[in-house]
Amino acid sequence: MRLITPVTSALRSYGAYIWLVIVLGSAVYFGMNQRAELGRIRDLALGAERGWIAALVVLEVLILSLIALTYRQLLAGLGHRIRIVPLMGVHLQRVVVGTVTPVGGPSSMLVFIHNLRQRGVRPADALLTVSIKSVMSNIAFLTLLLPVLFVQRPNALLVAGTAGLVLLVAAMAGGLALALRRSKPPAWLIRRVPRRGLRFMAQLRQHNLSYSSMVGPFGLMLATKLGGVLMLFFALRAVGHDTDLLVPLMAYVVGMVFLLVAPIFQGIGFVEVSMAVALQRLGVPPAAAIGATLLCRVGELWLPLAAGIVLHMLETLGRRFSHPTRPVPAAP
C-alpha cells in the first residue's frame, strides 16, 4: 500500500484552503502595491456621471459573455457542451491568475486546462480551445491596429509592437494550421517535434475542425475588441468629455500595444500612461485623459479581477463544505 505522508495528508485535507489563501494573499499584496492607483480610481468614480459608469459595467458584462461564448463555440466544435455561465467563471479565474502573477499567460492557461478537466474536457482539447481563442484574439486586434497606423503617424514603439504582433500571429496561425491540417505532417517536423507534441497533434486530428468554423470565434473576439474601444468612449463621457469614436479607437490600440510589449501584471502602469498620453495628443484635456483611462481600466481589469477573486473564494468554500474531508487511513 502506498504510504501517505503528513504533507500529502495535509494537502488532501486543506489543499483547497491553502490555494485560497495563496490567491487572496497574492491579491492583497498586489492591491497594496497599487494603492495610489486604487485611490485615484475611487476619487474618479465618486465624481463621474453615474449613467455612464453603469453603462461601462454593463458593457464589461457583455464583453465577458462574448468571451465565454467564444469558448463555448470552440468547445462545441470539439464535442463538449458547457454552458456560458461556468465558462465565464473559468475565464474570471484566468484573469485573477494572469494578473496577480508577474507573467500570467502560461499560469492562466494551466488554470483554464485544470478547470475544464474537472468538467470532463481533455487537457489536449482545453489547450486547443485556449490556443485558438488566443490566435483569434490577436488577429482581431491586428484588424483594428493596422488601419490606425494609416490614420495616425506611428512612433517607433508602435511600429515595433505591430511588427512583433504580426510575427506572433503568423507563428501562432502557422502552428494552428499544422495542427488542423488533414494530411500527415512533413517529415522534418516529425523529426523535430517531441513525442508528446506528436501525440497532442494526433489527438487534435480526431476532431472535425475546419477553417470555416473559426469565423464565428473571430467575429466574437473582434466584437470584444470593439467593446474595449466603446468602454474607453464611455469612460470619456463619464468624465465629461465628448468626442467621436476615432479618438478612443486610436488611444485604445496604443494602450493594447503597450500591453503586448510589457505583459507583466497585465501591463499595469504601462497601459495607463500610454493610453492617457495618446488621448492627450489627440486633443483630450489631461485631467479627462487620465480619468477616462483609469475608469476604462476599472472596467476591463479591476472589475473582472475582483469578481474572479470572489468567485474563486465562493467555489473553494463551496467545494470544501459540500465534500467534507474523510479521515485518512493510517499506513499499516
Short mmCIF file of C-alpha atoms in Angstrom, two decimals:
data_model
loop_
_atom_site.label_atom_id
_atom_site.label_comp_id
_atom_site.label_asym_id
_atom_site.label_seq_id
_atom_site.Cartn_x
_atom_site.Cartn_y
_atom_site.Cartn_z
CA MET A 1 0.00 0.00 0.00
CA ARG A 2 1.26 3.47 -0.89
CA LEU A 3 2.37 5.36 2.20
CA ILE A 4 0.59 8.62 2.94
CA THR A 5 3.00 11.21 4.27
CA PRO A 6 1.92 14.01 6.61
CA VAL A 7 2.42 16.51 3.78
CA THR A 8 0.17 14.51 1.43
CA SER A 9 -2.44 14.18 4.14
CA ALA A 10 -2.36 17.92 4.84
CA LEU A 11 -2.69 18.75 1.13
CA ARG A 12 -5.67 16.43 0.80
CA SER A 13 -7.37 17.89 3.84
CA TYR A 14 -6.53 21.56 3.45
CA GLY A 15 -5.37 21.92 -0.16
CA ALA A 16 -8.39 23.99 -1.16
CA TYR A 17 -7.88 26.37 1.76
CA ILE A 18 -4.15 26.64 1.07
CA TRP A 19 -4.81 27.57 -2.56
CA LEU A 20 -7.45 30.08 -1.48
CA VAL A 21 -5.03 31.72 0.95
CA ILE A 22 -2.36 31.91 -1.77
CA VAL A 23 -4.76 33.57 -4.22
CA LEU A 24 -6.15 36.03 -1.68
CA GLY A 25 -2.69 36.78 -0.29
CA SER A 26 -1.37 37.48 -3.77
CA ALA A 27 -4.35 39.72 -4.49
CA VAL A 28 -3.86 41.68 -1.25
CA TYR A 29 -0.13 42.09 -1.93
CA PHE A 30 -0.94 43.16 -5.48
CA GLY A 31 -3.51 45.66 -4.24
CA MET A 32 -1.14 47.10 -1.63
CA ASN A 33 1.38 47.82 -4.37
CA GLN A 34 -1.32 49.62 -6.37
CA ARG A 35 -2.78 51.73 -3.54
CA ALA A 36 -2.12 55.02 -5.31
CA GLU A 37 -3.96 53.93 -8.44
CA LEU A 38 -6.85 52.50 -6.42
CA GLY A 39 -7.17 55.81 -4.58
CA ARG A 40 -7.33 57.76 -7.85
CA ILE A 41 -9.91 55.32 -9.19
CA ARG A 42 -12.05 55.82 -6.09
CA ASP A 43 -11.95 59.60 -6.42
CA LEU A 44 -12.81 59.44 -10.11
CA ALA A 45 -15.68 57.02 -9.57
CA LEU A 46 -17.20 59.35 -6.97
CA GLY A 47 -17.08 62.30 -9.34
CA ALA A 48 -18.04 60.58 -12.61
CA GLU A 49 -21.51 60.55 -14.16
CA ARG A 50 -23.41 57.57 -12.78
CA GLY A 51 -25.24 56.76 -16.00
CA TRP A 52 -22.02 56.28 -17.97
CA ILE A 53 -20.47 54.29 -15.12
CA ALA A 54 -23.46 51.94 -15.21
CA ALA A 55 -23.12 51.63 -18.98
CA LEU A 56 -19.44 50.80 -18.55
CA VAL A 57 -20.26 47.99 -16.09
CA VAL A 58 -22.97 46.57 -18.36
CA LEU A 59 -20.56 46.67 -21.30
CA GLU A 60 -17.94 44.72 -19.35
CA VAL A 61 -20.52 42.03 -18.52
CA LEU A 62 -21.34 41.84 -22.23
CA ILE A 63 -17.64 41.51 -23.12
CA LEU A 64 -17.19 38.70 -20.60
CA SER A 65 -20.27 36.98 -22.05
CA LEU A 66 -18.81 37.22 -25.56
CA ILE A 67 -15.54 35.68 -24.36
CA ALA A 68 -17.42 32.83 -22.67
CA LEU A 69 -19.48 32.35 -25.84
CA THR A 70 -16.23 32.09 -27.82
CA TYR A 71 -15.04 29.32 -25.53
CA ARG A 72 -18.43 27.62 -25.83
CA GLN A 73 -18.35 27.63 -29.63
CA LEU A 74 -14.81 26.29 -29.74
CA LEU A 75 -15.55 23.55 -27.21
CA ALA A 76 -18.74 22.62 -29.06
CA GLY A 77 -16.65 22.07 -32.18
CA LEU A 78 -14.57 19.63 -30.12
CA GLY A 79 -17.63 17.76 -28.89
CA HIS A 80 -18.02 19.36 -25.45
CA ARG A 81 -21.20 21.09 -24.30
CA ILE A 82 -20.59 23.54 -21.46
CA ARG A 83 -22.87 26.40 -20.50
CA ILE A 84 -21.79 30.03 -20.77
CA VAL A 85 -22.02 30.88 -17.05
CA PRO A 86 -19.45 28.25 -15.91
CA LEU A 87 -17.16 29.27 -18.76
CA MET A 88 -17.41 32.88 -17.66
CA GLY A 89 -16.34 31.77 -14.19
CA VAL A 90 -13.39 29.86 -15.63
CA HIS A 91 -12.34 32.95 -17.57
CA LEU A 92 -12.57 35.14 -14.47
CA GLN A 93 -10.24 32.76 -12.64
CA ARG A 94 -7.86 33.06 -15.60
CA VAL A 95 -7.98 36.84 -15.13
CA VAL A 96 -7.06 36.51 -11.44
CA VAL A 97 -4.07 34.24 -12.05
CA GLY A 98 -2.98 36.22 -15.09
CA THR A 99 -3.00 39.47 -13.10
CA VAL A 100 -1.54 38.55 -9.72
CA THR A 101 1.36 36.58 -11.22
CA PRO A 102 4.14 38.51 -12.99
CA VAL A 103 3.86 36.78 -16.39
CA GLY A 104 0.43 35.28 -16.13
CA GLY A 105 -0.12 33.83 -19.61
CA PRO A 106 1.20 30.29 -19.02
CA SER A 107 -0.20 30.12 -15.47
CA SER A 108 -3.65 31.25 -16.57
CA MET A 109 -3.65 28.62 -19.32
CA LEU A 110 -2.88 25.92 -16.77
CA VAL A 111 -5.79 27.14 -14.63
CA PHE A 112 -8.07 27.03 -17.66
CA ILE A 113 -6.98 23.48 -18.54
CA HIS A 114 -7.35 22.29 -14.94
CA ASN A 115 -10.85 23.77 -14.55
CA LEU A 116 -12.08 22.29 -17.83
CA ARG A 117 -10.64 18.89 -16.95
CA GLN A 118 -12.90 18.93 -13.89
CA ARG A 119 -15.79 19.38 -16.33
CA GLY A 120 -14.82 16.38 -18.46
CA VAL A 121 -12.70 18.15 -21.10
CA ARG A 122 -9.41 16.52 -22.03
CA PRO A 123 -6.31 18.67 -21.48
CA ALA A 124 -5.49 18.48 -25.22
CA ASP A 125 -8.93 19.85 -26.10
CA ALA A 126 -8.71 22.57 -23.46
CA LEU A 127 -5.26 23.59 -24.70
CA LEU A 128 -6.52 23.70 -28.28
CA THR A 129 -9.50 25.82 -27.21
CA VAL A 130 -7.45 28.45 -25.41
CA SER A 131 -4.85 28.44 -28.19
CA ILE A 132 -7.43 29.07 -30.91
CA LYS A 133 -9.02 31.78 -28.80
CA SER A 134 -5.62 33.48 -28.40
CA VAL A 135 -4.99 33.32 -32.15
CA MET A 136 -8.42 34.77 -32.94
CA SER A 137 -7.95 37.49 -30.31
CA ASN A 138 -4.60 38.59 -31.75
CA ILE A 139 -5.91 38.56 -35.32
CA ALA A 140 -8.92 40.62 -34.22
CA PHE A 141 -6.67 43.18 -32.53
CA LEU A 142 -4.43 43.29 -35.59
CA THR A 143 -7.55 44.06 -37.64
CA LEU A 144 -8.04 47.20 -35.53
CA LEU A 145 -4.36 48.07 -35.32
CA LEU A 146 -3.40 48.16 -38.99
CA PRO A 147 -5.95 50.84 -40.04
CA VAL A 148 -4.86 53.04 -37.12
CA LEU A 149 -1.31 53.07 -38.50
CA PHE A 150 -2.62 54.76 -41.64
CA VAL A 151 -4.67 57.33 -39.71
CA GLN A 152 -2.15 58.27 -37.01
CA ARG A 153 1.53 58.89 -37.54
CA PRO A 154 3.11 55.90 -35.78
CA ASN A 155 6.10 56.17 -33.48
CA ALA A 156 8.94 53.66 -33.31
CA LEU A 157 7.43 51.70 -30.42
CA LEU A 158 4.05 51.38 -32.15
CA VAL A 159 5.73 50.12 -35.32
CA ALA A 160 7.86 47.68 -33.32
CA GLY A 161 4.83 46.45 -31.41
CA THR A 162 2.91 45.98 -34.63
CA ALA A 163 5.78 44.04 -36.18
CA GLY A 164 6.03 41.85 -33.09
CA LEU A 165 2.29 41.20 -33.15
CA VAL A 166 2.41 40.28 -36.85
CA LEU A 167 5.20 37.79 -36.17
CA LEU A 168 3.34 36.36 -33.16
CA VAL A 169 0.11 35.96 -35.12
CA ALA A 170 1.99 34.36 -38.03
CA ALA A 171 3.72 31.87 -35.71
CA MET A 172 0.52 31.01 -33.82
CA ALA A 173 -1.54 30.73 -37.01
CA GLY A 174 1.13 28.55 -38.60
CA GLY A 175 1.18 26.20 -35.62
CA LEU A 176 -2.60 26.04 -35.62
CA ALA A 177 -2.66 25.31 -39.35
CA LEU A 178 -0.21 22.44 -38.89
CA ALA A 179 -2.34 21.04 -36.08
CA LEU A 180 -5.56 21.23 -38.11
CA ARG A 181 -4.27 20.03 -41.49
CA ARG A 182 -5.66 16.72 -42.67
CA SER A 183 -2.51 15.38 -44.31
CA LYS A 184 0.42 13.88 -42.47
CA PRO A 185 2.88 16.44 -41.05
CA PRO A 186 6.09 16.86 -43.06
CA ALA A 187 8.99 14.60 -42.17
CA TRP A 188 11.22 17.45 -40.99
CA LEU A 189 8.55 18.45 -38.47
CA ILE A 190 8.04 14.90 -37.20
CA ARG A 191 11.79 14.61 -36.56
CA ARG A 192 11.89 17.84 -34.55
CA VAL A 193 8.65 17.72 -32.54
CA PRO A 194 8.86 15.82 -29.21
CA ARG A 195 6.84 12.64 -28.89
CA ARG A 196 4.39 14.34 -26.53
CA GLY A 197 3.78 17.04 -29.12
CA LEU A 198 3.11 14.43 -31.80
CA ARG A 199 0.59 12.72 -29.53
CA PHE A 200 -1.08 16.08 -28.99
CA MET A 201 -1.34 16.64 -32.75
CA ALA A 202 -2.76 13.13 -33.20
CA GLN A 203 -5.47 13.87 -30.65
CA LEU A 204 -6.37 17.08 -32.46
CA ARG A 205 -6.85 15.25 -35.74
CA GLN A 206 -9.65 13.24 -34.16
CA HIS A 207 -11.83 16.37 -34.32
CA ASN A 208 -13.54 17.61 -37.45
CA LEU A 209 -12.38 21.21 -37.25
CA SER A 210 -12.24 23.43 -40.33
CA TYR A 211 -11.13 26.95 -41.08
CA SER A 212 -14.74 27.96 -41.67
CA SER A 213 -15.51 27.06 -38.05
CA MET A 214 -13.07 29.80 -36.99
CA VAL A 215 -15.23 32.57 -38.48
CA GLY A 216 -17.64 32.67 -35.53
CA PRO A 217 -14.93 32.85 -32.80
CA PHE A 218 -13.08 35.51 -34.80
CA GLY A 219 -16.24 37.62 -35.05
CA LEU A 220 -16.83 37.31 -31.31
CA MET A 221 -13.26 38.29 -30.45
CA LEU A 222 -13.45 41.26 -32.83
CA ALA A 223 -16.62 42.31 -31.00
CA THR A 224 -14.75 42.18 -27.66
CA LYS A 225 -12.01 44.44 -29.05
CA LEU A 226 -14.60 46.90 -30.31
CA GLY A 227 -16.19 46.65 -26.87
CA GLY A 228 -12.89 47.79 -25.35
CA VAL A 229 -12.93 50.84 -27.63
CA LEU A 230 -16.52 51.56 -26.66
CA MET A 231 -15.58 51.23 -22.99
CA LEU A 232 -12.97 53.97 -23.36
CA PHE A 233 -15.59 56.10 -25.14
CA PHE A 234 -18.00 55.57 -22.21
CA ALA A 235 -15.20 56.48 -19.78
CA LEU A 236 -14.53 59.73 -21.65
CA ARG A 237 -18.21 60.62 -21.48
CA ALA A 238 -18.27 59.72 -17.77
CA VAL A 239 -15.61 62.36 -17.04
CA GLY A 240 -17.46 64.96 -19.13
CA HIS A 241 -15.52 64.86 -22.41
CA ASP A 242 -17.48 64.45 -25.65
CA THR A 243 -15.63 63.07 -28.67
CA ASP A 244 -16.08 60.81 -31.67
CA LEU A 245 -15.20 57.10 -31.69
CA LEU A 246 -11.97 57.59 -33.66
CA VAL A 247 -10.20 59.13 -30.65
CA PRO A 248 -10.82 56.24 -28.21
CA LEU A 249 -10.08 53.77 -31.02
CA MET A 250 -6.58 55.15 -31.60
CA ALA A 251 -5.84 55.54 -27.88
CA TYR A 252 -7.12 52.04 -27.07
CA VAL A 253 -4.94 50.50 -29.77
CA VAL A 254 -1.88 52.31 -28.43
CA GLY A 255 -2.59 51.07 -24.90
CA MET A 256 -3.04 47.47 -26.02
CA VAL A 257 0.24 47.58 -27.94
CA PHE A 258 1.98 48.53 -24.70
CA LEU A 259 0.21 45.60 -23.03
CA LEU A 260 1.80 43.32 -25.62
CA VAL A 261 5.20 44.92 -25.12
CA ALA A 262 5.02 44.81 -21.29
CA PRO A 263 2.62 41.98 -20.30
CA ILE A 264 3.82 41.92 -16.66
CA PHE A 265 0.89 42.20 -14.21
CA GLN A 266 -1.48 42.92 -17.13
CA GLY A 267 0.58 45.94 -18.12
CA ILE A 268 -0.47 47.99 -15.10
CA GLY A 269 1.23 51.38 -15.30
CA PHE A 270 2.42 50.97 -18.90
CA VAL A 271 -1.06 50.75 -20.38
CA GLU A 272 -2.45 53.65 -18.32
CA VAL A 273 0.41 56.01 -19.15
CA SER A 274 0.46 55.16 -22.86
CA MET A 275 -3.31 55.43 -23.23
CA ALA A 276 -3.52 58.71 -21.32
CA VAL A 277 -0.65 60.24 -23.34
CA ALA A 278 -2.29 59.09 -26.59
CA LEU A 279 -5.58 60.72 -25.56
CA GLN A 280 -3.82 63.99 -24.75
CA ARG A 281 -2.06 64.01 -28.12
CA LEU A 282 -5.48 63.53 -29.73
CA GLY A 283 -6.77 66.69 -28.06
CA VAL A 284 -8.28 65.40 -24.81
CA PRO A 285 -7.51 67.60 -21.76
CA PRO A 286 -5.02 65.98 -19.35
CA ALA A 287 -7.48 65.59 -16.46
CA ALA A 288 -10.11 63.97 -18.69
CA ALA A 289 -7.50 61.76 -20.38
CA ILE A 290 -6.18 60.41 -17.08
CA GLY A 291 -9.65 59.99 -15.59
CA ALA A 292 -11.05 58.18 -18.62
CA THR A 293 -8.03 55.90 -18.82
CA LEU A 294 -8.34 54.86 -15.18
CA LEU A 295 -12.09 54.30 -15.47
CA CYS A 296 -11.58 52.20 -18.59
CA ARG A 297 -9.02 50.07 -16.77
CA VAL A 298 -11.51 49.64 -13.92
CA GLY A 299 -13.96 48.12 -16.37
CA GLU A 300 -11.62 45.85 -18.27
CA LEU A 301 -9.24 44.83 -15.45
CA TRP A 302 -10.22 45.65 -11.89
CA LEU A 303 -13.88 44.60 -12.06
CA PRO A 304 -13.12 41.15 -13.58
CA LEU A 305 -10.25 40.75 -11.12
CA ALA A 306 -12.48 41.45 -8.12
CA ALA A 307 -15.26 39.23 -9.50
CA GLY A 308 -12.78 36.42 -10.13
CA ILE A 309 -11.39 36.58 -6.59
CA VAL A 310 -14.89 36.49 -5.06
CA LEU A 311 -15.98 33.66 -7.36
CA HIS A 312 -12.90 31.60 -6.59
CA MET A 313 -13.39 32.09 -2.87
CA LEU A 314 -17.05 31.03 -3.06
CA GLU A 315 -16.31 27.99 -5.21
CA THR A 316 -13.46 26.87 -2.97
CA LEU A 317 -15.51 27.17 0.18
CA GLY A 318 -18.50 25.55 -1.52
CA ARG A 319 -16.47 22.51 -2.59
CA ARG A 320 -14.97 22.27 0.86
CA PHE A 321 -18.29 22.20 2.70
CA SER A 322 -20.15 20.09 0.13
CA HIS A 323 -17.44 17.39 0.26
CA PRO A 324 -16.36 17.01 3.88
CA THR A 325 -12.93 15.57 4.43
CA ARG A 326 -12.83 11.85 5.04
CA PRO A 327 -10.41 10.50 7.59
CA VAL A 328 -7.21 9.27 6.01
CA PRO A 329 -6.48 5.63 6.95
CA ALA A 330 -3.26 5.07 8.74
CA ALA A 331 -0.50 3.24 6.95
CA PRO A 332 -0.14 -0.41 8.01
#
